[in-house]
Each structure stands twice: as structure tokens, then as C-alpha cells.
GROMACS .gro file of C-alpha atoms in nm:
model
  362
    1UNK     CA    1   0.000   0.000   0.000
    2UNK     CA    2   0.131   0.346  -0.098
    3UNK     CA    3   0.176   0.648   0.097
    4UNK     CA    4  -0.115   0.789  -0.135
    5UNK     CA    5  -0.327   0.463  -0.119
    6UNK     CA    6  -0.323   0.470   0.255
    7UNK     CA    7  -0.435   0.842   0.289
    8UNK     CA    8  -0.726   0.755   0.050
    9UNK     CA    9  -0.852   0.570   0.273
   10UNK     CA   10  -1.079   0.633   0.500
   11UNK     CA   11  -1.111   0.473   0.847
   12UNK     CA   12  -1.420   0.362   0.998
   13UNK     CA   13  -1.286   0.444   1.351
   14UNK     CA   14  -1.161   0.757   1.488
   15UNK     CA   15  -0.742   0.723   1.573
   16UNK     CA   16  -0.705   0.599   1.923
   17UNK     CA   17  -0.447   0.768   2.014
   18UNK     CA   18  -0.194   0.661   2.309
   19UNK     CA   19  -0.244   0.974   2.521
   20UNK     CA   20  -0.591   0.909   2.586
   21UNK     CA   21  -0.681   0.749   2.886
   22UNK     CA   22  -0.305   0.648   2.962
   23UNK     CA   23  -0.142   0.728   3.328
   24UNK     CA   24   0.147   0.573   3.508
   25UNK     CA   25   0.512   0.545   3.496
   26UNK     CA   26   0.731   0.522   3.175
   27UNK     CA   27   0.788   0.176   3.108
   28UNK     CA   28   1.100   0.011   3.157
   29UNK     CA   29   1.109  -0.162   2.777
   30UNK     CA   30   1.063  -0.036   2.478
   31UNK     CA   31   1.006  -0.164   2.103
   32UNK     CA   32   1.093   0.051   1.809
   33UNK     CA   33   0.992  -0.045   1.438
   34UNK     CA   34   1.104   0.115   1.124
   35UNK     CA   35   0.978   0.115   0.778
   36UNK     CA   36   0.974   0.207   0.442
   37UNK     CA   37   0.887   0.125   0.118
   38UNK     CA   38   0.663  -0.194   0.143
   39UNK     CA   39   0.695  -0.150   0.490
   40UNK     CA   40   0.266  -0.028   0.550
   41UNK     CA   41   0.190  -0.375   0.393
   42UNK     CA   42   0.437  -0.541   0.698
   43UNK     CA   43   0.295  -0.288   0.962
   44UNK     CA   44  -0.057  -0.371   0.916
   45UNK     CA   45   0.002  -0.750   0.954
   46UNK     CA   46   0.248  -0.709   1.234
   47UNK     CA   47   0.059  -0.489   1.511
   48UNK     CA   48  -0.286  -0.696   1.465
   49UNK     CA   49  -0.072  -0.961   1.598
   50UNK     CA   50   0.041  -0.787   1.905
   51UNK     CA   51  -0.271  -0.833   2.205
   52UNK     CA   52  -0.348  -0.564   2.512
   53UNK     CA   53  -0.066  -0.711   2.793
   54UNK     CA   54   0.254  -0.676   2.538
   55UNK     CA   55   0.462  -0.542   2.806
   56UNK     CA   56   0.611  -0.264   2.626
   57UNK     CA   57   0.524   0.044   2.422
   58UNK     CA   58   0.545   0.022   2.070
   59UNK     CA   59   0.702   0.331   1.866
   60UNK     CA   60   0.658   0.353   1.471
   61UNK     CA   61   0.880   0.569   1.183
   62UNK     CA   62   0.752   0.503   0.883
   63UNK     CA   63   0.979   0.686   0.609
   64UNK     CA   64   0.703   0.974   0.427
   65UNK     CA   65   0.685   1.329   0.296
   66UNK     CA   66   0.671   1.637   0.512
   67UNK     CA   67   0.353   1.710   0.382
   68UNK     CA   68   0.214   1.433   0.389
   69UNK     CA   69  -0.143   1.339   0.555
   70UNK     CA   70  -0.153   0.998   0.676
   71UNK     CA   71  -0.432   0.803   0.833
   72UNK     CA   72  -0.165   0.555   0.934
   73UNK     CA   73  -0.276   0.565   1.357
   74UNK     CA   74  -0.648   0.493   1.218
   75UNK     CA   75  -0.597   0.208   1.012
   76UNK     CA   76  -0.348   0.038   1.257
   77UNK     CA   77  -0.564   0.096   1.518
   78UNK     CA   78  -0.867  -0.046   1.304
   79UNK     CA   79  -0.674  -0.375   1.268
   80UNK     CA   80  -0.499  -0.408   1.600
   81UNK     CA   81  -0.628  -0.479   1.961
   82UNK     CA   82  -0.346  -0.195   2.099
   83UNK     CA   83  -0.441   0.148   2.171
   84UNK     CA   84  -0.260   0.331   1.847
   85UNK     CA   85  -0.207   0.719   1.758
   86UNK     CA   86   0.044   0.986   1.631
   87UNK     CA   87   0.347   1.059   1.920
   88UNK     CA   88   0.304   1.336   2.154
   89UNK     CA   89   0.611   1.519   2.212
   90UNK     CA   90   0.670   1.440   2.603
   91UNK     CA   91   0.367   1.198   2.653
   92UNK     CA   92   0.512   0.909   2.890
   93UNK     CA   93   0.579   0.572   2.711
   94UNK     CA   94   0.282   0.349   2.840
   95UNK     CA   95   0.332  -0.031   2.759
   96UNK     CA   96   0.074  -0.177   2.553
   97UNK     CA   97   0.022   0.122   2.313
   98UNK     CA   98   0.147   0.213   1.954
   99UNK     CA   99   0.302   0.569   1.915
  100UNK     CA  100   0.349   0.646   1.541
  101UNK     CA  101   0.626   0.966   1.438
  102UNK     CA  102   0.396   1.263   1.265
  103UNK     CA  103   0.568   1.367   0.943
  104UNK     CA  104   0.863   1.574   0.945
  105UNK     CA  105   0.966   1.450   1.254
  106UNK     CA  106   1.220   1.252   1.407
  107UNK     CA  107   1.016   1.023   1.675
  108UNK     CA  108   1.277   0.985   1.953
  109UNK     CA  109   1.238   0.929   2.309
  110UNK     CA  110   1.458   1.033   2.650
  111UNK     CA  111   1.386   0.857   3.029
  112UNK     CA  112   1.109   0.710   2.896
  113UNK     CA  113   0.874   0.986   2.738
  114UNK     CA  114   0.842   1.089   2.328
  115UNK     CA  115   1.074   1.368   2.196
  116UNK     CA  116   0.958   1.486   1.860
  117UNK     CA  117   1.243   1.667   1.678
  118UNK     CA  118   1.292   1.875   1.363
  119UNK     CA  119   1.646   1.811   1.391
  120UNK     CA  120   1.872   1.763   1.058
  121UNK     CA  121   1.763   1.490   0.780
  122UNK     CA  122   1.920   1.179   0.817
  123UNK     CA  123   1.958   1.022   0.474
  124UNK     CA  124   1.722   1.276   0.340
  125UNK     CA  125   1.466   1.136   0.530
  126UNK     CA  126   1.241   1.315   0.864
  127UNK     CA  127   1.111   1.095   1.037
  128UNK     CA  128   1.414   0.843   1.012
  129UNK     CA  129   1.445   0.519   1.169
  130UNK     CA  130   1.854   0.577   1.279
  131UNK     CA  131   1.762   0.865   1.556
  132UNK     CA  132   1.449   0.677   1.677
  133UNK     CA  133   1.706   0.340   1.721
  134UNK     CA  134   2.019   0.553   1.835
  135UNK     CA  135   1.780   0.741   2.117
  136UNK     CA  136   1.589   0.373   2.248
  137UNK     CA  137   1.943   0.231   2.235
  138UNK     CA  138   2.106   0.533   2.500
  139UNK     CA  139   1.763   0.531   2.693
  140UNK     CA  140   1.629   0.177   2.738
  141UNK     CA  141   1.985  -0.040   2.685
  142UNK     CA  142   1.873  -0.382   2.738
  143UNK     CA  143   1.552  -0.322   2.688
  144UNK     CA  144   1.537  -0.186   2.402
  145UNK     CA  145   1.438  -0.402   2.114
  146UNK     CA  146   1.440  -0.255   1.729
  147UNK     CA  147   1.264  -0.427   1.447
  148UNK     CA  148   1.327  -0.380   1.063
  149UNK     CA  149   1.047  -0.422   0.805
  150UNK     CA  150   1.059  -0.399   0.431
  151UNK     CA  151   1.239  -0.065   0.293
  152UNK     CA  152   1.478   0.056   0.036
  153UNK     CA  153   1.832   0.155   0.113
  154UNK     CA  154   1.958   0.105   0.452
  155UNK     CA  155   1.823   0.343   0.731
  156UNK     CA  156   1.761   0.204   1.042
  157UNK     CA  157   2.102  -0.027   0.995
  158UNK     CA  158   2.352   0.193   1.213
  159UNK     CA  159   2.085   0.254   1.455
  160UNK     CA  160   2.056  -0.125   1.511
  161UNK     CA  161   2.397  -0.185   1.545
  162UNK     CA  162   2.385   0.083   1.840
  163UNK     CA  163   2.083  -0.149   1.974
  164UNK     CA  164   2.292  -0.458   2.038
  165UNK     CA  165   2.601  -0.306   2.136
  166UNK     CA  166   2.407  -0.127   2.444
  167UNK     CA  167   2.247  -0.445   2.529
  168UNK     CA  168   1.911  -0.463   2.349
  169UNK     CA  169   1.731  -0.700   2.058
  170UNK     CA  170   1.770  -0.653   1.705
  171UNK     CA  171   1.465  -0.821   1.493
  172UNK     CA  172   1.439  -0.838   1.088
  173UNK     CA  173   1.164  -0.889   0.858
  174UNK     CA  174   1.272  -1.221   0.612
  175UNK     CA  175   1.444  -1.020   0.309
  176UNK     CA  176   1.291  -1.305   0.099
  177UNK     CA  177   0.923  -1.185   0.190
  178UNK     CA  178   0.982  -0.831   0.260
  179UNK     CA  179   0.856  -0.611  -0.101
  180UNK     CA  180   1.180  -0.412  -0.064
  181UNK     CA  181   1.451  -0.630   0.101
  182UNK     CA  182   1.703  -0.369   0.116
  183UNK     CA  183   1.693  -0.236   0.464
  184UNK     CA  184   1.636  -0.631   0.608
  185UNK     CA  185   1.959  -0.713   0.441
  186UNK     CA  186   2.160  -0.377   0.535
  187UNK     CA  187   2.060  -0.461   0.926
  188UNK     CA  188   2.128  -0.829   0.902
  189UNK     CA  189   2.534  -0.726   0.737
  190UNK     CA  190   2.533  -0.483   1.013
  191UNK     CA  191   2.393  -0.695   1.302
  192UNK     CA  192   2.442  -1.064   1.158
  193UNK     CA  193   2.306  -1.228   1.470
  194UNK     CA  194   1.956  -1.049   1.472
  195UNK     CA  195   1.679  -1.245   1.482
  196UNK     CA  196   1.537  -1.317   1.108
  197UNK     CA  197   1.177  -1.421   1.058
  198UNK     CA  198   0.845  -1.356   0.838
  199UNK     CA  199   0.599  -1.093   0.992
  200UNK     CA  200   0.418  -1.333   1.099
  201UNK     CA  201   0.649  -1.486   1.286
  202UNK     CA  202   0.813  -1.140   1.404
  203UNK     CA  203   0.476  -1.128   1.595
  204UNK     CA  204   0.472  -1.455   1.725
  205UNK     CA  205   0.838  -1.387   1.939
  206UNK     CA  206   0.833  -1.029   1.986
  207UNK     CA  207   0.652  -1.020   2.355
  208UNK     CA  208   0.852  -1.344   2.425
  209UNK     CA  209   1.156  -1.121   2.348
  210UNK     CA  210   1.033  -0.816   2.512
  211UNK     CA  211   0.963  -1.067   2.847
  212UNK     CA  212   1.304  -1.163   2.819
  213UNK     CA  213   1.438  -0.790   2.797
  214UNK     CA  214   1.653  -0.662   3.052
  215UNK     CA  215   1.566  -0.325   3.235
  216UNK     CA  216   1.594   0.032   3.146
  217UNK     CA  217   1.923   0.192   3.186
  218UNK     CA  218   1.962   0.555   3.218
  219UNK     CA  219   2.085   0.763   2.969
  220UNK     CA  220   2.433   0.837   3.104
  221UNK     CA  221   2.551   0.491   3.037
  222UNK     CA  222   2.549   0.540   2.674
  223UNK     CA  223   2.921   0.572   2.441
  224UNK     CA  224   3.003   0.926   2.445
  225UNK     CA  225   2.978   0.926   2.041
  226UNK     CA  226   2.601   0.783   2.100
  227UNK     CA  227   2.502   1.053   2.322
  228UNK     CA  228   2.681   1.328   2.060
  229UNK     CA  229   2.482   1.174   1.786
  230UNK     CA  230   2.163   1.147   1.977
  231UNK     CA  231   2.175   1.517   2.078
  232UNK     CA  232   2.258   1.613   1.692
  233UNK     CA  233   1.900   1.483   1.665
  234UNK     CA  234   1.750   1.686   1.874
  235UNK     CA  235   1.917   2.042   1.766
  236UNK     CA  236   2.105   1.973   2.080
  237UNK     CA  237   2.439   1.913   1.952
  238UNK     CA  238   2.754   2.119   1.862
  239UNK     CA  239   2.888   2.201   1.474
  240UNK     CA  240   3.066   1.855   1.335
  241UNK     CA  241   3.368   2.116   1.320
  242UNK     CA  242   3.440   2.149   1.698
  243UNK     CA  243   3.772   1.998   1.856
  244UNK     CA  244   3.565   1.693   2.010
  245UNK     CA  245   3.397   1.613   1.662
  246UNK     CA  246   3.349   1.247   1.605
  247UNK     CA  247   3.417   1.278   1.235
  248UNK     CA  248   3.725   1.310   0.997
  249UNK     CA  249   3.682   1.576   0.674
  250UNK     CA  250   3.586   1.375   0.410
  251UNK     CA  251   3.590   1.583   0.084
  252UNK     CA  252   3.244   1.546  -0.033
  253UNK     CA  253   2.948   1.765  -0.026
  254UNK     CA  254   2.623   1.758   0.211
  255UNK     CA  255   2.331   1.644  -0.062
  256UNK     CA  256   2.103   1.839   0.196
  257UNK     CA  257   2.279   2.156   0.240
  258UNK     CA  258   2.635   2.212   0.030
  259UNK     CA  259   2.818   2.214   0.302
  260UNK     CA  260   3.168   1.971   0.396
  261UNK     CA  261   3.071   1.625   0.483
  262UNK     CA  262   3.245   1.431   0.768
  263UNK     CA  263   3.329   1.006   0.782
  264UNK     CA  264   3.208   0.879   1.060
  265UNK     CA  265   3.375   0.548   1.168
  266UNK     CA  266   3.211   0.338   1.441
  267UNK     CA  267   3.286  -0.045   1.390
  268UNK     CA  268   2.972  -0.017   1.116
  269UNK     CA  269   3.050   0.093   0.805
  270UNK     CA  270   3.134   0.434   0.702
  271UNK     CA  271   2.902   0.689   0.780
  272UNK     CA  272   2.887   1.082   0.663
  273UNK     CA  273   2.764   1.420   0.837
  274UNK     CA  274   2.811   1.748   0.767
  275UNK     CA  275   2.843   2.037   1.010
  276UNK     CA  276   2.478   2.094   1.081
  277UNK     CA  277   2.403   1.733   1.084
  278UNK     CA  278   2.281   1.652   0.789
  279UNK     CA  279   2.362   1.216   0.795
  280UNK     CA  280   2.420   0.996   0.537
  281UNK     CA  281   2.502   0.661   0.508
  282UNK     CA  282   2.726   0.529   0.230
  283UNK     CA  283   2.460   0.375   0.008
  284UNK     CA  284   2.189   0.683   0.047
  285UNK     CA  285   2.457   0.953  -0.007
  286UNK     CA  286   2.568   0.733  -0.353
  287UNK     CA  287   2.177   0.716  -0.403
  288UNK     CA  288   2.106   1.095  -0.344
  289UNK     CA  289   2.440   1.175  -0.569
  290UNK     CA  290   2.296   1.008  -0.844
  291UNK     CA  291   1.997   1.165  -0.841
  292UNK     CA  292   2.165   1.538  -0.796
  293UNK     CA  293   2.373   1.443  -1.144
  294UNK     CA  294   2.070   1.337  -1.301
  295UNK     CA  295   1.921   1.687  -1.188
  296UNK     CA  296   2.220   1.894  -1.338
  297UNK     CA  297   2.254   1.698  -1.665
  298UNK     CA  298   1.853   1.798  -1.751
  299UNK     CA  299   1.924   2.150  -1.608
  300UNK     CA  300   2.235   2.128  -1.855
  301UNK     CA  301   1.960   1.994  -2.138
  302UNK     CA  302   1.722   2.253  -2.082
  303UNK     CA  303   1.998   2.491  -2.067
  304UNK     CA  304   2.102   2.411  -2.418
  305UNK     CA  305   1.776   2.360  -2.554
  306UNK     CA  306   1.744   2.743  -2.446
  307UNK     CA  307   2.069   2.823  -2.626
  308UNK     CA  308   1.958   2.666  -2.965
  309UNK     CA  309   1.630   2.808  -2.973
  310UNK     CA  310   1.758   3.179  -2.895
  311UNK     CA  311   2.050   3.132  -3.138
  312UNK     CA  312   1.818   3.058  -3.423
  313UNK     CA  313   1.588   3.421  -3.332
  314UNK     CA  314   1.911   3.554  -3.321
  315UNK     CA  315   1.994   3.435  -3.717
  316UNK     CA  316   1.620   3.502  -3.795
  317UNK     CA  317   1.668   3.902  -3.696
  318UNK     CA  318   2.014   3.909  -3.882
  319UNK     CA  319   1.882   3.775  -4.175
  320UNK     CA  320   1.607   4.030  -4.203
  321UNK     CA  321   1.869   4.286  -4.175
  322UNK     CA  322   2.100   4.103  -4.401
  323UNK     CA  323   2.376   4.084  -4.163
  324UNK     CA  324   2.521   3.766  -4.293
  325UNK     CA  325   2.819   3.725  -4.057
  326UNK     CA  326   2.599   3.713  -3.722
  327UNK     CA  327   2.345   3.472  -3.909
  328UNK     CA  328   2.630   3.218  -3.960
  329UNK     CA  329   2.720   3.252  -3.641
  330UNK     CA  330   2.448   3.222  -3.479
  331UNK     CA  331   2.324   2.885  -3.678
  332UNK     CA  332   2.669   2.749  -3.589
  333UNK     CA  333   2.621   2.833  -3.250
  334UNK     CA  334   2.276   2.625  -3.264
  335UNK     CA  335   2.428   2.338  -3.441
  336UNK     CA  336   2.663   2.308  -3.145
  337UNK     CA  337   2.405   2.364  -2.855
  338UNK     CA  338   2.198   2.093  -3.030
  339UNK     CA  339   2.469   1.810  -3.090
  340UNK     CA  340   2.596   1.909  -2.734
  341UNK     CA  341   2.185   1.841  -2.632
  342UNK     CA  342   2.229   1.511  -2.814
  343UNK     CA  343   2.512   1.392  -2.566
  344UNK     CA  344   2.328   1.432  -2.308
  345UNK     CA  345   1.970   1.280  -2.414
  346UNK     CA  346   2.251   0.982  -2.477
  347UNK     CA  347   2.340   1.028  -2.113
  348UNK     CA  348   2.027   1.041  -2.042
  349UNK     CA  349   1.868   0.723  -2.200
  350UNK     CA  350   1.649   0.881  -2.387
  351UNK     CA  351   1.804   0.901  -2.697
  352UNK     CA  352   1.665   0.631  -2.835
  353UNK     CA  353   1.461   0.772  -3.090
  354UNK     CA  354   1.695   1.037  -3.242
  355UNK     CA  355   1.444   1.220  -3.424
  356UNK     CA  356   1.261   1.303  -3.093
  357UNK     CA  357   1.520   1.423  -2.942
  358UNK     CA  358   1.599   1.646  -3.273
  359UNK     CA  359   1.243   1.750  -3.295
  360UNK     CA  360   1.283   1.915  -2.912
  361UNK     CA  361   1.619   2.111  -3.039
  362UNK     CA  362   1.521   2.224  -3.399
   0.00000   0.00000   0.00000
């Protein structure tokens, strides 16, 4: 189900959100879930399977627009048996409830309550699964468990390697049956003794596994790098330039904002940030790169396409006035703008049908 499939539809119920009804203390475990693409298909088979006395709370990031309106809470809690809604920045963590990140925020949480934060993008994403998986890990230690469903790319895998080094449980949907296996396989290289099941069977072990968690830790206890990366995430943190950054100058540019990107390395693989924050793992920043030369090779296009097409009003005025020396210039300098254009449709792949492309440029 698509982002725009799933705000089509309408619930019957009204969202039942966690901060109705709910008092006590913050609970002492914690489960955090992360999704992308094909990841709403996973979610809505997973939380039906989880009933009232799970003894944790349940807290969502599903990758999606800024803008976007999502009926997510409704339909989940439509399906499932657990209280569900969109986080609350500082609502306590109640066990037994679903708390889903709004868009364009990062769902966090901190001695047990939510922290919604507009903090930097982390691999062009807000919400993203690595701060949600980075904060549980510092706050919750041991009892802390992170699941993966189906997405592209790999968010979510560096956050899950922070999981199981403070202590906690690190569950993946099977790659095999996830619609996009990319992020299952990215956490499984990263954290090769996770636990690896269908969703189906994800829901069968997951209270077993939060039974078996061990107790909340406080958020002190955490590697100083974790707590600096953590506090990034909530606009708390200092410029990646400062004598105690965790990063070495890496020579590339921030996709997000221009500026100098920084290589994190942790044990994981490589990792990127630039001096605002802006984070990147290896395989989004190639992803995002692609995408920016893409963008400048069909600005380059147009740019040409603009250059023919003045060129030849420039050798239709000189002809009227029978200035033959800036007419031949100026159809040479359209011959060159459109074989130049031709390149790049090439580059392009769509230059497959060359009098198309000659038809846009002549």
C-alpha cells in the first residue's frame, strides 16, 4: 500500500491515540519499528498480531513526505487490539500502546517519554528510523528491542547496530518476503546475529523477546559518540567542526545543504555528516548523488535547448537585416548547442529515438 493509497482511505474508527486514557510510569522496555517502502503492507500484519498485555510500548517511523497526511494511527488501530495514535512530544511511554512519528519529525524518546524533533535529515529522510534506534538504544539499553520491516536503502542499519552493542534485541523482517529487502539485508550485514523471521512470525516472538528484555538503563551509560549523535537529533548538539567532533573531513558535499561532509567510523560501516548534521550513510549519499547528477545533466539539457532556440531568433533578426556574418554565427552556434543536447539525451537514455530528441532542439 502506498503512501497515497493509505491516505485515501478512509477509516471507519476515529485514531485511538496513546495519550488518551493512559497514566502511570514510563515503562521500563521499549520496542521501536522502522519502515519504508513496502513497509505499510508489513505494519498492518504485524501490530494486529500484538494483544493488550505486550509489556512494552510500541514506537513507529515510517519513512514519508513532510507534507504528507496519513491516516496511518487509524488504520493500525482499526486492525490491532493496541491502543494506536500519532506521538506526543513528552507523553510518557505506556506499555501496551502504539506511538506512530507525525511527518517531518524525528520520533525519539529520552527517560522514557516521546521527543519529537525537527532536527537535521538523516539520509534525506524526517522521520528516520537511525535517531528513533540511536535514542531507544542510549535510553532503554537492554531493553530496548528494534525491528526492521521492508524498505529501500539502509536506514535504520547503524541505529541497530547501536541497539545490540548497548544491550538490546535486534529483529528483521525475512528479506525473501519483505517487497523491498534492502533495509532487512543492510541490518542483518550490520547486526548478523539479529533475529530473522516472516511478519508473521516477528509477531509470534516479539513479547517473548520483550519478556526476556533486561531493564531500562539511564541515559548516562550510553558511548560518548552515541550521546553526541543522539543530541545532533534533537538540535542539541555542537557544529561537526568542533575539537571533540566524532568525524574526519571527508571531501564530499552535504546532498542536503552544500556544506563539507564528515566520515564517521564506528565499527559499522562508514558513515557521513556534515556540520549541521545533515547524515548519510554510504549507500543513500551514492543514491542521493545520483539523483543530484541526473538533476544537473537535464538543467544542462534545458539549458542548451534554451541556447539553440535563442541562437536561431538571433539568425532570424540578422537575416532580415542582411547581416550575414551574425546569421552564420548564430546557426553554428545552434548546431553546437543541439549536438551538445544530443550527448546528453545519450546520457540520459532517452536518446533512443533520435528524431525526438531532434524535434525538441530544432
Amino acid at each position: 500500500m502506498s503512501m497515497c493509497e493509505m491516505a485515501e482511505e478512509t477509516p471507519d474508527e476515529a485514531e485511538t491515540g496513546p495519550q488518551d486514557g493512559g497514566t502511570g510510569p514510563p515503562s521500563r522496555r521499549a520496542i521501536a519499528i522502522g519502515a519504508s517502502a513496502g513497509g505499510i503492507e508489513a505494519l498492518l500484519e504485524l501490530v494486529p498480531l500484538l494483544e493488550p498485555g505486550l509489556a512494552a510500548p510500541v514506537l513507529v517511523t515510517v519513512h514519508q513526505p513532510a507534507a504528507a497526511t496519513t491516516v496511518l494511527p487509524q488504520l493500525l488501530a482499526r486492525r490491532g487490539r493496541l491502543p494506536v495514535g500519532h506521538a506526543q512530544d513528552g507523553e510518557t511511554l505506556l506499555p501496551g500502546r502504539v506511538y506512530v512519528a507525525p511527518p517531518d519529525r524525528h520520533l525519539m524518546v529520552d527517560k522514557g517519554r516521546v521527543v519529537l524533533s525537527s532536527g537535521p535529515k538523516e539520509n534525506g529522510n524526517r522521520p528516520a528510523i537511525d535517531p528513533l534506534f540511536r535514542s531507544l538504544a542510549l535510553d532503554a539499553g537492554a531493553g530496548a528491542v528494534g525491528v526492521v520491516l521492508s524498505g529501500a536503502l539502509d536506514d535504520g542499519a547503524s541505529g541497530a547496530l547501536e541497539v545490540v552493542r548497548h544491550g538490546g534485541t535486534v529483529m528483521i523482517q525475512e528479506p525473501d518476503e519483505a517487497l523491498y529487502p534492502s533495509m532487512p539485508l543492510a541490518t542483518l550485514e550490520q547486526v548478523p546475529g539479529a533475529f530473522v523471521r516472516p511478519v508473521a512470525g516477528l509477531g509470534a516472538i516479539l513479547p517473548g523477546v520483550v519478556d526476556r528484555a533486561g531493564p531500562l538503563r539511564s541515559t548516562g551509560h550510553g558511548s560518548a559518540r552515541l550521546r553526541w549523535e543522539v543530541a545532533i537529533a534533537r538540535m542539541e548538539g555542537s557544529e561537526m567542526s568542533a575539537p571533540d567532533a566524532a568525524g574526519t573531513a571527508a571531501g564530499l558535499a552535504c546532498p542536503d545543504c552544500s556544506g563539507p561532509l564528515f566520515e564517521i567510523h564506528d565499527g559499522g560501516l562508514p558513515r557521513y555528516r556534515c556540520r549541521v548534521g545533515h547524515a548519510w550513510s554510504q549507500h543513500a549519499l551514492g543514491a542521493q548523488q545520483e539523483q543530484s547528477v541526473e538533476t544537473a545533466l537535464y538543467m544542462a539539457l534545458r539549458a542548451l535547448e534554451d541556447k539553440a532556440a535563442l541562437q536561431r531568433r538571433i539568425a532570424a533578426t540578422a537575416a532580415e537585416q542582411g547581416a550575414d556574418r551574425v546569421v552564420a554565427r548564430a546557426r553554428a552556434a545552434a548546431d553546437e548547442a543541439v549536438r551538445s543536447a544530443r550527448v546528453l539525451r545519450r546520457l540520459l537514455g532517452g536518446a533512443g529515438d533520435e528524431d525526438r530528441g531532434r524535434s525538441r532542439t530544432e
